[in-house]
Tab-separated table of C-alpha atoms and ligand atoms in Angstrom:
chain	number	residue	atom	x	y	z
A	1	MET	CA	-37.046	4.330	-9.900
A	2	ARG	CA	-38.589	3.512	-6.525
A	3	VAL	CA	-36.095	1.088	-5.011
A	4	VAL	CA	-36.555	-1.055	-1.886
A	5	ILE	CA	-33.313	-1.891	-0.070
A	6	THR	CA	-33.382	-4.351	2.824
A	7	GLY	CA	-30.413	-4.039	5.179
A	8	GLY	CA	-30.014	-0.441	3.997
A	9	ALA	CA	-28.590	0.730	7.347
A	10	GLY	CA	-25.739	-1.767	7.171
A	11	PHE	CA	-22.238	-1.317	5.787
A	12	VAL	CA	-22.908	-2.152	2.109
A	13	GLY	CA	-26.613	-1.189	2.126
A	14	SER	CA	-25.961	2.369	3.331
A	15	HIS	CA	-23.408	2.987	0.556
A	16	LEU	CA	-25.965	1.645	-1.888
A	17	CYS	CA	-28.622	4.055	-0.519
A	18	ASP	CA	-26.183	6.965	-1.024
A	19	ARG	CA	-25.402	5.960	-4.587
A	20	LEU	CA	-29.032	5.394	-5.659
A	21	LEU	CA	-30.167	8.669	-4.073
A	22	ALA	CA	-27.311	10.480	-5.838
A	23	GLU	CA	-28.615	9.047	-9.121
A	24	GLY	CA	-32.065	10.546	-8.427
A	25	HIS	CA	-33.944	7.428	-7.312
A	26	HIS	CA	-36.431	7.131	-4.439
A	27	VAL	CA	-35.048	4.755	-1.792
A	28	ILE	CA	-37.218	2.785	0.646
A	29	CYS	CA	-34.968	1.223	3.263
A	30	PHE	CA	-36.000	-1.618	5.589
A	31	ASP	CA	-33.721	-2.461	8.519
A	32	ASN	CA	-34.227	-3.888	12.001
A	33	PHE	CA	-30.785	-2.639	13.170
A	34	LEU	CA	-29.665	-6.111	14.218
A	35	THR	CA	-26.146	-5.378	12.939
A	36	GLY	CA	-26.706	-2.012	11.223
A	37	ARG	CA	-26.158	1.441	12.708
A	38	HIS	CA	-28.392	4.514	12.792
A	39	SER	CA	-25.305	6.641	12.136
A	40	ASN	CA	-24.893	4.982	8.701
A	41	VAL	CA	-28.089	6.615	7.455
A	42	ALA	CA	-28.410	9.618	9.830
A	43	HIS	CA	-27.224	11.960	7.054
A	44	LEU	CA	-30.181	10.820	4.873
A	45	ARG	CA	-32.949	11.625	7.361
A	46	SER	CA	-33.709	15.029	5.802
A	47	GLU	CA	-33.652	13.653	2.243
A	48	PRO	CA	-37.271	13.610	0.924
A	49	ARG	CA	-36.511	10.714	-1.451
A	50	PHE	CA	-35.363	8.497	1.458
A	51	GLU	CA	-37.783	6.456	3.603
A	52	LEU	CA	-36.567	4.424	6.580
A	53	HIS	CA	-38.696	1.591	7.973
A	54	CYS	CA	-37.361	0.060	11.197
A	55	GLN	CA	-38.699	-3.386	10.547
A	56	ASP	CA	-37.740	-7.052	10.502
A	57	VAL	CA	-38.189	-8.202	6.898
A	58	THR	CA	-38.897	-11.769	8.002
A	59	ASP	CA	-42.267	-10.469	9.337
A	60	SER	CA	-43.426	-8.470	6.328
A	61	VAL	CA	-42.248	-6.005	3.700
A	62	ASP	CA	-45.217	-3.779	2.873
A	63	VAL	CA	-44.774	-0.794	0.587
A	64	ASP	CA	-47.353	1.825	-0.395
A	65	GLY	CA	-47.156	2.709	-4.064
A	66	ARG	CA	-45.079	1.452	-6.959
A	67	VAL	CA	-41.890	-0.607	-6.559
A	68	ASP	CA	-39.453	-0.843	-9.498
A	69	ALA	CA	-36.612	-2.728	-7.826
A	70	VAL	CA	-35.938	-4.776	-4.682
A	71	LEU	CA	-32.388	-5.218	-3.411
A	72	HIS	CA	-32.259	-7.856	-0.678
A	73	PHE	CA	-29.178	-7.115	1.432
A	74	ALA	CA	-30.525	-7.788	4.947
A	75	SER	CA	-28.452	-10.433	6.751
A	76	PRO	CA	-25.734	-10.527	9.367
A	77	ALA	CA	-22.575	-10.842	7.267
A	78	SER	CA	-19.494	-11.203	9.461
A	79	PRO	CA	-18.716	-14.535	11.160
A	80	VAL	CA	-18.911	-12.876	14.603
A	81	ASP	CA	-22.363	-11.491	13.743
A	82	TYR	CA	-23.910	-14.561	12.164
A	83	GLN	CA	-22.583	-16.832	14.890
A	84	SER	CA	-24.091	-14.463	17.510
A	85	PHE	CA	-27.420	-14.467	15.606
A	86	PRO	CA	-27.580	-17.947	14.018
A	87	LEU	CA	-31.372	-18.320	13.901
A	88	GLU	CA	-31.902	-14.731	12.759
A	89	THR	CA	-29.423	-15.405	9.941
A	90	LEU	CA	-31.259	-18.519	8.786
A	91	ARG	CA	-34.609	-16.735	9.052
A	92	VAL	CA	-33.582	-13.710	7.005
A	93	GLY	CA	-31.960	-15.946	4.361
A	94	ALA	CA	-35.115	-18.049	4.111
A	95	LEU	CA	-38.178	-15.983	5.128
A	96	GLY	CA	-36.646	-12.594	4.327
A	97	THR	CA	-35.768	-13.765	0.824
A	98	LEU	CA	-39.272	-15.214	0.372
A	99	ARG	CA	-40.988	-11.972	1.467
A	100	THR	CA	-38.798	-9.776	-0.746
A	101	LEU	CA	-39.192	-12.071	-3.766
A	102	GLU	CA	-42.976	-11.963	-3.282
A	103	LEU	CA	-42.815	-8.156	-3.169
A	104	ALA	CA	-40.787	-8.045	-6.405
A	105	GLU	CA	-43.156	-10.495	-8.080
A	106	GLN	CA	-46.302	-8.544	-7.056
A	107	HIS	CA	-44.870	-5.319	-8.498
A	108	GLY	CA	-43.134	-6.798	-11.556
A	109	ALA	CA	-39.922	-5.328	-10.098
A	110	ARG	CA	-36.284	-6.210	-10.724
A	111	PHE	CA	-34.870	-8.254	-7.786
A	112	VAL	CA	-31.203	-8.470	-6.765
A	113	LEU	CA	-30.061	-10.957	-4.125
A	114	ALA	CA	-26.875	-10.249	-2.164
A	115	SER	CA	-25.350	-13.708	-2.008
A	116	THR	CA	-21.794	-14.437	-1.004
A	117	SER	CA	-18.526	-16.146	-1.857
A	118	GLU	CA	-19.276	-18.259	1.238
A	119	VAL	CA	-21.521	-20.416	-0.980
A	120	TYR	CA	-18.209	-21.863	-2.244
A	121	GLY	CA	-17.262	-22.889	1.324
A	122	ASP	CA	-13.620	-24.009	1.629
A	123	PRO	CA	-13.077	-24.226	-2.135
A	124	THR	CA	-11.262	-27.014	-3.937
A	125	VAL	CA	-11.289	-24.989	-7.179
A	126	HIS	CA	-9.179	-21.846	-7.368
A	127	PRO	CA	-10.023	-19.124	-8.351
A	128	GLN	CA	-13.761	-19.719	-7.972
A	129	PRO	CA	-15.925	-19.411	-11.108
A	130	GLU	CA	-19.724	-19.236	-10.819
A	131	THR	CA	-19.958	-22.765	-12.271
A	132	TYR	CA	-18.254	-24.216	-9.163
A	133	TRP	CA	-20.813	-25.776	-6.791
A	134	GLY	CA	-18.742	-25.305	-3.662
A	135	ASN	CA	-17.487	-27.262	-0.697
A	136	VAL	CA	-19.702	-26.328	2.250
A	137	ASN	CA	-20.041	-28.144	5.567
A	138	PRO	CA	-23.825	-28.103	6.131
A	139	ILE	CA	-23.502	-28.657	9.889
A	140	GLY	CA	-20.294	-26.683	10.513
A	141	PRO	CA	-19.814	-23.475	12.542
A	142	ARG	CA	-20.454	-21.259	9.482
A	143	SER	CA	-23.354	-23.290	8.104
A	144	MET	CA	-26.101	-20.937	9.367
A	145	TYR	CA	-24.768	-18.306	6.941
A	146	ASP	CA	-23.468	-20.424	4.059
A	147	GLU	CA	-26.591	-22.586	3.873
A	148	ALA	CA	-28.971	-19.642	4.383
A	149	LYS	CA	-27.399	-17.998	1.335
A	150	ARG	CA	-27.418	-21.236	-0.684
A	151	TYR	CA	-31.123	-21.620	0.121
A	152	SER	CA	-31.799	-17.978	-0.811
A	153	GLU	CA	-30.100	-18.604	-4.180
A	154	ALA	CA	-32.305	-21.678	-4.749
A	155	LEU	CA	-35.438	-19.685	-3.864
A	156	THR	CA	-34.447	-16.839	-6.187
A	157	THR	CA	-33.707	-19.259	-9.029
A	158	THR	CA	-37.066	-20.963	-8.487
A	159	PHE	CA	-39.036	-17.686	-8.511
A	160	ARG	CA	-37.395	-16.842	-11.835
A	161	ALA	CA	-38.138	-20.257	-13.345
A	162	ALA	CA	-41.611	-20.819	-11.875
A	163	LYS	CA	-43.046	-17.279	-11.813
A	164	GLY	CA	-40.895	-15.368	-14.310
A	165	THR	CA	-39.660	-12.900	-11.650
A	166	ASN	CA	-36.889	-10.653	-13.015
A	167	THR	CA	-34.134	-11.798	-10.632
A	168	ALA	CA	-30.368	-11.511	-10.360
A	169	ILE	CA	-27.950	-13.163	-7.938
A	170	ILE	CA	-24.615	-11.589	-7.093
A	171	ARG	CA	-21.977	-13.441	-5.086
A	172	ILE	CA	-20.113	-10.800	-3.142
A	173	PHE	CA	-16.508	-11.490	-2.101
A	174	ASN	CA	-14.869	-9.858	0.957
A	175	THR	CA	-15.567	-6.145	0.792
A	176	TYR	CA	-14.180	-3.389	3.016
A	177	GLY	CA	-14.460	0.349	3.497
A	178	PRO	CA	-15.883	3.124	5.679
A	179	ARG	CA	-18.855	2.266	7.980
A	180	MET	CA	-17.692	-1.238	8.899
A	181	ARG	CA	-18.119	-1.722	12.639
A	182	PRO	CA	-14.774	-1.903	14.505
A	183	ASP	CA	-16.056	-4.948	16.416
A	184	ASP	CA	-17.603	-6.907	13.537
A	185	GLY	CA	-14.717	-9.386	13.633
A	186	ARG	CA	-13.741	-9.128	9.954
A	187	ALA	CA	-10.010	-8.888	9.257
A	188	ILE	CA	-9.708	-5.294	7.992
A	189	PRO	CA	-11.740	-3.461	10.685
A	190	THR	CA	-10.035	-5.617	13.335
A	191	PHE	CA	-6.515	-4.887	12.048
A	192	VAL	CA	-7.202	-1.171	11.557
A	193	THR	CA	-8.764	-0.755	15.015
A	194	GLN	CA	-5.916	-2.648	16.692
A	195	ALA	CA	-3.188	-0.757	14.812
A	196	LEU	CA	-4.755	2.689	15.399
A	197	SER	CA	-5.157	2.035	19.117
A	198	GLY	CA	-1.563	0.785	19.455
A	199	ASN	CA	-2.509	-2.801	20.257
A	200	PRO	CA	-0.956	-5.970	18.771
A	201	VAL	CA	-2.564	-7.054	15.509
A	202	THR	CA	-4.079	-10.537	15.775
A	203	VAL	CA	-3.652	-12.828	12.765
A	204	ALA	CA	-5.513	-16.136	12.650
A	205	GLY	CA	-3.412	-19.296	12.165
A	206	ASP	CA	-0.068	-18.677	10.461
A	207	GLY	CA	-1.664	-16.021	8.218
A	208	ARG	CA	-0.918	-17.921	4.996
A	209	GLN	CA	-4.649	-18.255	4.167
A	210	THR	CA	-5.560	-15.859	1.371
A	211	ARG	CA	-8.309	-13.298	0.808
A	212	SER	CA	-9.117	-11.017	-2.129
A	213	VAL	CA	-10.623	-7.803	-0.836
A	214	CYS	CA	-12.745	-5.330	-2.760
A	215	TYR	CA	-13.291	-1.662	-1.932
A	216	VAL	CA	-16.963	-0.863	-1.270
A	217	ASP	CA	-17.297	1.721	-4.090
A	218	ASP	CA	-16.289	-0.944	-6.621
A	219	LEU	CA	-18.870	-3.351	-5.210
A	220	VAL	CA	-21.602	-0.683	-5.360
A	221	GLU	CA	-20.733	-0.009	-9.020
A	222	GLY	CA	-21.139	-3.740	-9.722
A	223	ILE	CA	-24.525	-3.808	-7.943
A	224	VAL	CA	-25.798	-0.750	-9.824
A	225	ARG	CA	-24.738	-2.294	-13.159
A	226	THR	CA	-26.474	-5.562	-12.222
A	227	LEU	CA	-29.642	-3.656	-11.343
A	228	ALA	CA	-29.630	-1.811	-14.679
A	229	SER	CA	-29.031	-5.007	-16.664
A	230	ASP	CA	-31.238	-8.023	-17.247
A	231	VAL	CA	-28.594	-10.608	-16.290
A	232	ALA	CA	-29.727	-13.419	-13.998
A	233	GLY	CA	-26.329	-14.446	-12.703
A	234	PRO	CA	-25.021	-15.714	-10.473
A	235	LEU	CA	-22.251	-13.186	-10.907
A	236	ASN	CA	-19.108	-12.969	-8.768
A	237	ILE	CA	-18.413	-9.406	-7.649
A	238	GLY	CA	-15.033	-9.036	-6.005
A	239	ASN	CA	-11.472	-7.905	-6.533
A	240	PRO	CA	-9.255	-10.752	-7.769
A	241	HIS	CA	-6.107	-9.213	-6.206
A	242	GLU	CA	-5.246	-12.037	-3.791
A	243	MET	CA	-2.991	-11.695	-0.772
A	244	SER	CA	-2.249	-13.628	2.372
A	245	VAL	CA	-3.869	-12.461	5.594
A	246	LEU	CA	-0.369	-11.897	7.011
A	247	GLU	CA	0.535	-9.579	4.088
A	248	LEU	CA	-2.739	-7.730	4.640
A	249	ALA	CA	-1.972	-7.270	8.358
A	250	ARG	CA	1.542	-5.929	7.561
A	251	LEU	CA	0.126	-3.515	4.985
A	252	VAL	CA	-2.510	-2.180	7.400
A	253	ILE	CA	0.119	-1.634	10.134
A	254	ASP	CA	2.348	0.162	7.640
A	255	LEU	CA	-0.433	2.411	6.268
A	256	CYS	CA	-1.606	3.258	9.815
A	257	GLY	CA	1.969	4.312	10.595
A	258	ALA	CA	1.787	2.060	13.664
A	259	ASP	CA	4.601	0.323	15.496
A	260	VAL	CA	2.793	-2.743	16.822
A	261	PRO	CA	3.620	-6.456	16.792
A	262	ILE	CA	1.645	-9.198	15.049
A	263	VAL	CA	0.431	-12.011	17.291
A	264	PHE	CA	-0.957	-15.297	16.023
A	265	VAL	CA	-4.261	-16.669	17.352
A	266	PRO	CA	-6.091	-19.939	16.539
A	267	ARG	CA	-7.938	-20.105	13.214
A	268	PRO	CA	-11.717	-20.427	13.527
A	269	GLY	CA	-13.390	-23.665	12.365
A	270	ASP	CA	-14.067	-24.096	8.629
A	271	ASP	CA	-12.142	-20.901	7.840
A	272	PRO	CA	-11.478	-21.076	4.051
A	273	MET	CA	-7.822	-21.538	3.094
A	274	VAL	CA	-8.064	-19.614	-0.182
A	275	ARG	CA	-10.502	-17.155	-1.688
A	276	GLN	CA	-10.271	-15.445	-5.078
A	277	PRO	CA	-13.088	-14.551	-7.461
A	278	ASP	CA	-13.056	-15.393	-11.131
A	279	ILE	CA	-14.717	-12.231	-12.503
A	280	VAL	CA	-14.763	-13.028	-16.236
A	281	ARG	CA	-18.581	-13.146	-16.193
A	282	ALA	CA	-19.008	-9.729	-14.534
A	283	ARG	CA	-16.403	-8.254	-16.912
A	284	THR	CA	-18.164	-9.659	-19.980
A	285	GLU	CA	-21.800	-9.292	-18.984
A	286	LEU	CA	-21.629	-5.995	-17.060
A	287	GLY	CA	-18.406	-4.440	-18.387
A	288	TRP	CA	-17.450	-4.184	-14.696
A	289	ASN	CA	-13.952	-4.139	-13.267
A	290	PRO	CA	-12.721	-3.097	-9.822
A	291	THR	CA	-10.697	0.118	-10.046
A	292	VAL	CA	-9.627	0.931	-6.462
A	293	ASP	CA	-6.248	-0.569	-5.565
A	294	ILE	CA	-5.644	-1.972	-2.101
A	295	GLN	CA	-3.409	0.883	-0.862
A	296	SER	CA	-5.894	3.629	-1.842
A	297	GLY	CA	-8.863	1.692	-0.471
A	298	LEU	CA	-7.115	0.994	2.820
A	299	LEU	CA	-5.996	4.627	3.205
A	300	ARG	CA	-9.606	5.842	2.751
A	301	THR	CA	-10.815	3.217	5.225
A	302	ILE	CA	-8.151	4.031	7.815
A	303	SER	CA	-8.917	7.746	7.682
A	304	TRP	CA	-12.637	7.017	8.175
A	305	PHE	CA	-11.874	4.768	11.190
A	306	ARG	CA	-9.663	7.525	12.668
A	307	ALA	CA	-12.496	10.061	12.332
A	308	ASP	CA	-15.082	7.596	13.668
A	309	ALA	CA	-12.943	6.892	16.752
A	310	VAL	CA	-12.562	10.661	17.399
A	311	ALA	CA	-16.352	11.147	17.030
A	312	ALA	CA	-17.059	8.237	19.415
A	313	ALA	CA	-14.564	9.591	21.984
A	314	SER	CA	-16.117	13.071	21.866
A	315	LEU	CA	-19.607	11.615	22.342
A	316	MET	CA	-18.370	9.834	25.483
A	317	THR	CA	-16.904	13.021	26.951
A	318	ASP	CA	-20.042	15.118	26.124
B	401	LIG	P1	-24.167	-5.548	7.725
B	401	LIG	O1	-24.331	-6.440	8.887
B	401	LIG	O2	-23.392	-4.290	7.888
B	401	LIG	O3	-25.582	-5.163	7.101
B	401	LIG	C1	-26.691	-6.029	7.132
B	401	LIG	C2	-27.913	-5.199	7.493
B	401	LIG	O4	-29.074	-6.055	7.487
B	401	LIG	C3	-27.833	-4.590	8.892
B	401	LIG	O5	-28.136	-3.214	8.828
B	401	LIG	C4	-28.866	-5.367	9.699
B	401	LIG	O6	-29.410	-4.616	10.768
B	401	LIG	C5	-29.874	-5.717	8.623
B	401	LIG	N1	-30.724	-6.875	8.940
B	401	LIG	C6	-30.327	-8.113	9.329
B	401	LIG	N2	-31.389	-8.920	9.512
B	401	LIG	C7	-32.483	-8.179	9.211
B	401	LIG	C8	-33.885	-8.448	9.205
B	401	LIG	N3	-34.367	-9.644	9.532
B	401	LIG	N4	-34.724	-7.446	8.853
B	401	LIG	C9	-34.259	-6.223	8.506
B	401	LIG	N5	-32.940	-5.920	8.494
B	401	LIG	C10	-32.065	-6.877	8.840
B	401	LIG	O7	-23.524	-6.455	6.564
B	401	LIG	P2	-22.925	-6.026	5.160
B	401	LIG	O8	-21.482	-6.323	5.166
B	401	LIG	O9	-23.368	-4.675	4.794
B	401	LIG	O10	-23.627	-7.099	4.207
B	401	LIG	C11	-24.789	-6.759	3.453
B	401	LIG	C12	-25.185	-7.938	2.582
B	401	LIG	O11	-24.128	-8.274	1.679
B	401	LIG	C13	-25.498	-9.210	3.387
B	401	LIG	O12	-26.597	-9.862	2.798
B	401	LIG	C14	-24.247	-10.035	3.232
B	401	LIG	O13	-24.509	-11.410	3.320
B	401	LIG	C15	-23.775	-9.638	1.837
B	401	LIG	N6	-22.327	-9.811	1.708
B	401	LIG	C16	-21.456	-8.915	2.261
B	401	LIG	C17	-20.086	-9.132	2.146
B	401	LIG	C18	-19.089	-8.168	2.715
B	401	LIG	O14	-17.878	-8.401	2.563
B	401	LIG	N7	-19.486	-7.080	3.336
B	401	LIG	C19	-19.604	-10.268	1.487
B	401	LIG	C20	-20.530	-11.173	0.973
B	401	LIG	C21	-21.888	-10.928	1.062
């Protein structure tokens, strides 16, 4: 297949590029490097089946030749990123989704939208099934992301209904792994970076809020299965293993072999109290299940962050 991936130089998108190239596909990546990194795709530069277009997908997404699939993953994703780029986030959720849906429609291609568990907001139903409509503050501090994604879901649903575009929506829950930026503000890269550098680990609030974190390889498997299927979704893709943020911080410190204290800092506004995917639909419709347990996933992530820090330090001394 010839597959277009927007946001392909980001954390999730670059793993997706690797996986699709390994399966023999041709990958056409669009990224404006707003929150992505050149180093995430540097190893693909010599690959003849990989094309990189440094472009903002809210302007245009033009492709020469056939397109069999469009995976729309471009968007700032961490709260620190989308609050630093609020208008860019709304634009890529709205205009970026429109442009990529139009591309898929013109080519009769399969379209997969990377939506998010944030469409459930601060949920009053637990765990969250896809039938839950959510509890989102439309003018709150996270609204530029939550509402951009809710709009992109509405647009995708409308293209399917009105134009017959072959679309799928996946709602991704917190995912972690190699290639996250140490400064992206999400809990795992923050805890790992703090613990490895011998600094106190900062936990928001009293740390009793829960998260269910999924290792990136499991997410990519779910995306690839969605792409190969004809399901419309929405489908939750996440690991239902739920833990408190405090437990997560203690586990990271332990696995890093660090001797650092935990300090408590204020919780950001509209931070969800609980988060756990109901994945019955993905299990039934895709035969998908996460397989990487939290200890193994964290150990792989920690060793990547160690190596990344060494590489960054050697670049600075060169
Ligand atoms: P990321 O920030 O690492 O990657 C996003 C990529 O999109 C970056 O490379 C960025 O430069 C690019 N981008 C942003 N705006 C663009 C534009 N206008 N034109 C072209 N490129 C643009 O984030 P990520 O964690 O890899 O997330 C990827 C997708 O998955 C996002 O759509 C996000 O909403 C979704 N998602 C991720 C998670 C998660 O836990 N990582 C959870 C839920 C949903």
